[in-house]
Tab-separated table of C-alpha atoms in Angstrom:
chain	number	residue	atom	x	y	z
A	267	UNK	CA	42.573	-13.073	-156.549
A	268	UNK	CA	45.595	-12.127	-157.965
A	269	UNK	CA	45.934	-14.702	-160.571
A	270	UNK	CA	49.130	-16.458	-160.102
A	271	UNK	CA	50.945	-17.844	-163.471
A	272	UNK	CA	50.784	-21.858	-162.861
A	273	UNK	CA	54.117	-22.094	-162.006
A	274	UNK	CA	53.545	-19.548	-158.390
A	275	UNK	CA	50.056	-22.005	-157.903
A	276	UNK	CA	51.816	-24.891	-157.755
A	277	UNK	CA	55.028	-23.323	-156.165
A	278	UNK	CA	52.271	-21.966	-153.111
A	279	UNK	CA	50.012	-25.650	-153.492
A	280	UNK	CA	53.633	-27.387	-152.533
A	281	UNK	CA	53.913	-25.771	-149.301
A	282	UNK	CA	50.529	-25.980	-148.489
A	283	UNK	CA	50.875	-29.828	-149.086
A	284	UNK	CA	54.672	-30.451	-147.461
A	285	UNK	CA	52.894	-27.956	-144.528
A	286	UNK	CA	50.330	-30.660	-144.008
A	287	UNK	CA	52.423	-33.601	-144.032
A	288	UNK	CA	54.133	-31.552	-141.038
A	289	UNK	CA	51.118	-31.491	-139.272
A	290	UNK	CA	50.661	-35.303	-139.763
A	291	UNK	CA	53.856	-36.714	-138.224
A	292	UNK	CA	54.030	-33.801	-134.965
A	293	UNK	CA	50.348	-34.494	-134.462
A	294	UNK	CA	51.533	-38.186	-134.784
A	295	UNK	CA	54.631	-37.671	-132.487
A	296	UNK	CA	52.279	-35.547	-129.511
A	297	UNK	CA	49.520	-39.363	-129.844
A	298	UNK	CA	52.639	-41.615	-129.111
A	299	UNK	CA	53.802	-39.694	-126.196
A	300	UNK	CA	50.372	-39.423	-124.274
A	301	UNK	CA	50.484	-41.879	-121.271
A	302	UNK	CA	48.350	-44.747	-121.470
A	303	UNK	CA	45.792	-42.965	-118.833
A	304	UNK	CA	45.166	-40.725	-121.576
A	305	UNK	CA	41.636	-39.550	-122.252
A	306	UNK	CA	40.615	-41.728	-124.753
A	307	UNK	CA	38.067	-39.619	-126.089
A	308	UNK	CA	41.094	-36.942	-126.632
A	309	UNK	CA	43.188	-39.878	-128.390
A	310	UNK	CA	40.614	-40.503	-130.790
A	311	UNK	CA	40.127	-36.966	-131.636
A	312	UNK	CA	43.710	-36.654	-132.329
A	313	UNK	CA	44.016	-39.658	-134.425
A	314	UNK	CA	41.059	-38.301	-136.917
A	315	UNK	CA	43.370	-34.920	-137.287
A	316	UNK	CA	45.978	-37.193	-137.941
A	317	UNK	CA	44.219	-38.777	-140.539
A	318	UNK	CA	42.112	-35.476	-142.106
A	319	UNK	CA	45.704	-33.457	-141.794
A	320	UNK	CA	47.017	-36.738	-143.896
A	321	UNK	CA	44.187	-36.873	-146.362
A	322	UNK	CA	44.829	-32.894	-146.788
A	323	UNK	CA	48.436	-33.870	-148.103
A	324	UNK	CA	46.655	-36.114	-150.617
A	325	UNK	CA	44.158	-33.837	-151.545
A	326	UNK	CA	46.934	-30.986	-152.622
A	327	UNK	CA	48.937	-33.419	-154.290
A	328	UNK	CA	45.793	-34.061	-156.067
A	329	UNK	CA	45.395	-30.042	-156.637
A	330	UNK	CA	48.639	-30.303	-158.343
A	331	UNK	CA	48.381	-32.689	-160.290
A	332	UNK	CA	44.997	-31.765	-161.204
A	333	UNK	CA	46.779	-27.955	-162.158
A	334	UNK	CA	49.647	-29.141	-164.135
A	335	UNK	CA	48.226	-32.021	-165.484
A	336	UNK	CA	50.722	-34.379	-164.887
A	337	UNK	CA	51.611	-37.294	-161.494
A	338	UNK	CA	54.092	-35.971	-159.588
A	339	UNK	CA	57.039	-38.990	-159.348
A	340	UNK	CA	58.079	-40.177	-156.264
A	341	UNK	CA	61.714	-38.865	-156.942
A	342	UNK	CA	59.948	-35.393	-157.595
A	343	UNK	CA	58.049	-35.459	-154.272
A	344	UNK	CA	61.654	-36.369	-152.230
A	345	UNK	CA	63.370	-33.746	-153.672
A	346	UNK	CA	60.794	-31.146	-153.151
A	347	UNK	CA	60.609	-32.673	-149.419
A	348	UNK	CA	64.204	-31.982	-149.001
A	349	UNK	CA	63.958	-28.537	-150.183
A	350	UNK	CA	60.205	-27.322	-148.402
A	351	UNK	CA	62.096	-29.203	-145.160
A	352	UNK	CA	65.168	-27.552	-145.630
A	353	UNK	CA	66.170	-25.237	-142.394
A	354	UNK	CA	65.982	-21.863	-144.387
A	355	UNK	CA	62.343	-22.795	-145.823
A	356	UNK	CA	60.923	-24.719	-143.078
A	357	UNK	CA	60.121	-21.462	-141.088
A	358	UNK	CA	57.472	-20.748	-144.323
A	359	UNK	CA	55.246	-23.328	-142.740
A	360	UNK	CA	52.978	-22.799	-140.184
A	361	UNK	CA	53.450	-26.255	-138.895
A	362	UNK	CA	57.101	-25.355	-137.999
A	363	UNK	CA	55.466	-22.926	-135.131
A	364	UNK	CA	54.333	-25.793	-133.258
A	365	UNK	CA	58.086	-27.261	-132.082
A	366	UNK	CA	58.617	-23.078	-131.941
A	367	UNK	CA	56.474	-22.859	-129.174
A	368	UNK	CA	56.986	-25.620	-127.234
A	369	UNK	CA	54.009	-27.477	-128.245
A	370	UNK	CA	55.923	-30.811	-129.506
A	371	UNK	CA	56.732	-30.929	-125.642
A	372	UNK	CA	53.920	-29.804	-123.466
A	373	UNK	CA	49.413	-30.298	-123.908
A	374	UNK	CA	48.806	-26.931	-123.404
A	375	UNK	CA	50.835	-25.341	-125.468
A	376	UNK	CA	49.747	-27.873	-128.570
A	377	UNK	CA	46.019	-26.580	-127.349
A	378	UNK	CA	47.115	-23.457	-128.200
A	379	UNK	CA	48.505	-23.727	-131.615
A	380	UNK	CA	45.877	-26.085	-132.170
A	381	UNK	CA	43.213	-23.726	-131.332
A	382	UNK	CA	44.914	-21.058	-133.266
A	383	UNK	CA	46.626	-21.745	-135.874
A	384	UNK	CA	44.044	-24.451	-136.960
A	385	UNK	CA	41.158	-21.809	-136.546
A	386	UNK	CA	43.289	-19.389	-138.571
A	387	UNK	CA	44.124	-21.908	-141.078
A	388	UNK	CA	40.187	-22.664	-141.302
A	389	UNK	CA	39.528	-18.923	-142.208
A	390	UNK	CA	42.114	-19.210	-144.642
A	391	UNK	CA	41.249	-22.048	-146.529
A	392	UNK	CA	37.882	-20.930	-146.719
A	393	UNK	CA	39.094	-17.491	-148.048
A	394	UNK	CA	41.276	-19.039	-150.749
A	395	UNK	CA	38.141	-21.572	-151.511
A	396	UNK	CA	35.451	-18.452	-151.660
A	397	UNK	CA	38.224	-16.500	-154.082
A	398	UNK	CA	38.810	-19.427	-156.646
A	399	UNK	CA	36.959	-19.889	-159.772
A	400	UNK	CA	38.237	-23.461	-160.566
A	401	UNK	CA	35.408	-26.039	-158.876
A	402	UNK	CA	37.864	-28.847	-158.263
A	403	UNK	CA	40.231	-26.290	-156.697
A	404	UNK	CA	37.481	-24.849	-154.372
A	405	UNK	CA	35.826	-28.354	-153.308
A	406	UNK	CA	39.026	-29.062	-152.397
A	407	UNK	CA	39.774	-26.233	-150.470
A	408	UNK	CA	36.138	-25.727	-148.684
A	409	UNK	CA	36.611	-29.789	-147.417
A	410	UNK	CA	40.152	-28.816	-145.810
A	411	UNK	CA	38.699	-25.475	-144.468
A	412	UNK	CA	35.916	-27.041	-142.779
A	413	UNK	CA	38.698	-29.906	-140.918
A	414	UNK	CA	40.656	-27.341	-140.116
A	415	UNK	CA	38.145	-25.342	-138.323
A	416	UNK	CA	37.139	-28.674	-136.613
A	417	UNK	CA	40.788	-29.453	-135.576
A	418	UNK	CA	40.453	-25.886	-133.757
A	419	UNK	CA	37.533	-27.110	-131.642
A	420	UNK	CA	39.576	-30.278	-130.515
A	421	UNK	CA	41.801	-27.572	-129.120
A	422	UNK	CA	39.413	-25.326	-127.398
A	423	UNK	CA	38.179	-28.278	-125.603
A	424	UNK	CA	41.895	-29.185	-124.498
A	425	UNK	CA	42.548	-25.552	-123.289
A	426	UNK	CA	38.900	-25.718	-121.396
A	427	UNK	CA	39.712	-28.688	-119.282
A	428	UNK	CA	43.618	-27.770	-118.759
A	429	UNK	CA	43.092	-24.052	-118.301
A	430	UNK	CA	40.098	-24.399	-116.308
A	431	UNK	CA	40.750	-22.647	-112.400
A	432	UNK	CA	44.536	-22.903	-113.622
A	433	UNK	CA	45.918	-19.836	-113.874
A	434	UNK	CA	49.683	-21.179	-114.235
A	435	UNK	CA	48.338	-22.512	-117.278
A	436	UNK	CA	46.742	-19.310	-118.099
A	437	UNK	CA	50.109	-17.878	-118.229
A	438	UNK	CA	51.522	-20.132	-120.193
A	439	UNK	CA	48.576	-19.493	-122.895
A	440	UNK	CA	48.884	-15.276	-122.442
A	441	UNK	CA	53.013	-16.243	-123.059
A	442	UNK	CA	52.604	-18.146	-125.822
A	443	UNK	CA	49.929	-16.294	-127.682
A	444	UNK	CA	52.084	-12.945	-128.806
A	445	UNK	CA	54.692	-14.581	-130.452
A	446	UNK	CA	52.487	-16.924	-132.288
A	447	UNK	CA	50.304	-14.024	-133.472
A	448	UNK	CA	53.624	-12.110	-134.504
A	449	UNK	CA	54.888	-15.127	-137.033
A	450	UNK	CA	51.578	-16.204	-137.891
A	451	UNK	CA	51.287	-12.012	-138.935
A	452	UNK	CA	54.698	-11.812	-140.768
């Protein structure tokens, strides 16, 4: 809505698309620590976020390429890596709230961002896709929004079964919640 010059699109595109090659490899990271009595139905749920959260990095690329009109080199996409994953710009990403809260470490708490920040990035992307003109730019946008939103679900269903009759759980949700709503604010 406020028509950024190219230059801030693509700047704000970049993080978007370093954000959700984030989500890829500590989705990645939670899959290869589940025990092998895992629910399997929970495994397979996570592995098809893996792979929407790794077509979403694609799919920005694409935005920016599509945007500036030219293939972003490999030695372009490493150095912008080192920069978006640089300590003082890391904190930008949502993604980086996930090892903030614990959730790199413990189910619940990777229900909760999950549930959250995945719902609120669902609302967002459809927000951004409803206030763009360009059609690529919103198809793109409207396809991410809706995997987003479904990524949510996978972690209302986790917080169902693990918070179910559990109230030390409970707490752990009612802790966590605040401070993710504060950063996910500012």
């Amino acid at each position: 809505r406020n028509q950024p010059d190219l230059d801030d699109a693509i700047f704000h595109f970049k993080r978007r698309m370093f954000n959700e090659r984030m989500n890829v490899v500590e989705i990645a990271k939670t899959v290869s620590a589940m025990p092998a009595s895992a629910d399997p139905v929970q495994i397979k749920l996570l592995s098809k976020q893996i792979l929407d959260e790794a077509k979403h990095y694609d799919m920005v690329k694409n935005v920016i390429e599509y945007l500036s009109g030219e293939k972003l080199s490999d030695e372009e996409i490493e150095k912008e890596f080192a920069w978006q994953m640089s300590p003082e710009n890391v904190k930008a990403k949502g993604a980086s709230l996930f090892e903030e809260i614990g959730a790199d470490k413990d189910e619940t708490l990777a229900a909760v961002y999950q549930f959250v920040a995945e719902g609120r990035a669902g609302r967002v992307w459809f927000s951004m896709a409803n206030s763009i003109d360009d059609p690529v730019v919103k198809r793109t946008y409207s396809k991410i929004a809706k995997d987003e939103t479904f990524h949510s679900h996978i972690g209302a269903r986790t917080l169902e079964k693990v918070c179910h009759e559990n109230e030390a759980e409970q707490a752990k949700v009612l802790e966590a919640l605040p401070k993710m709503f504060e950063r996910m604010y500012w």
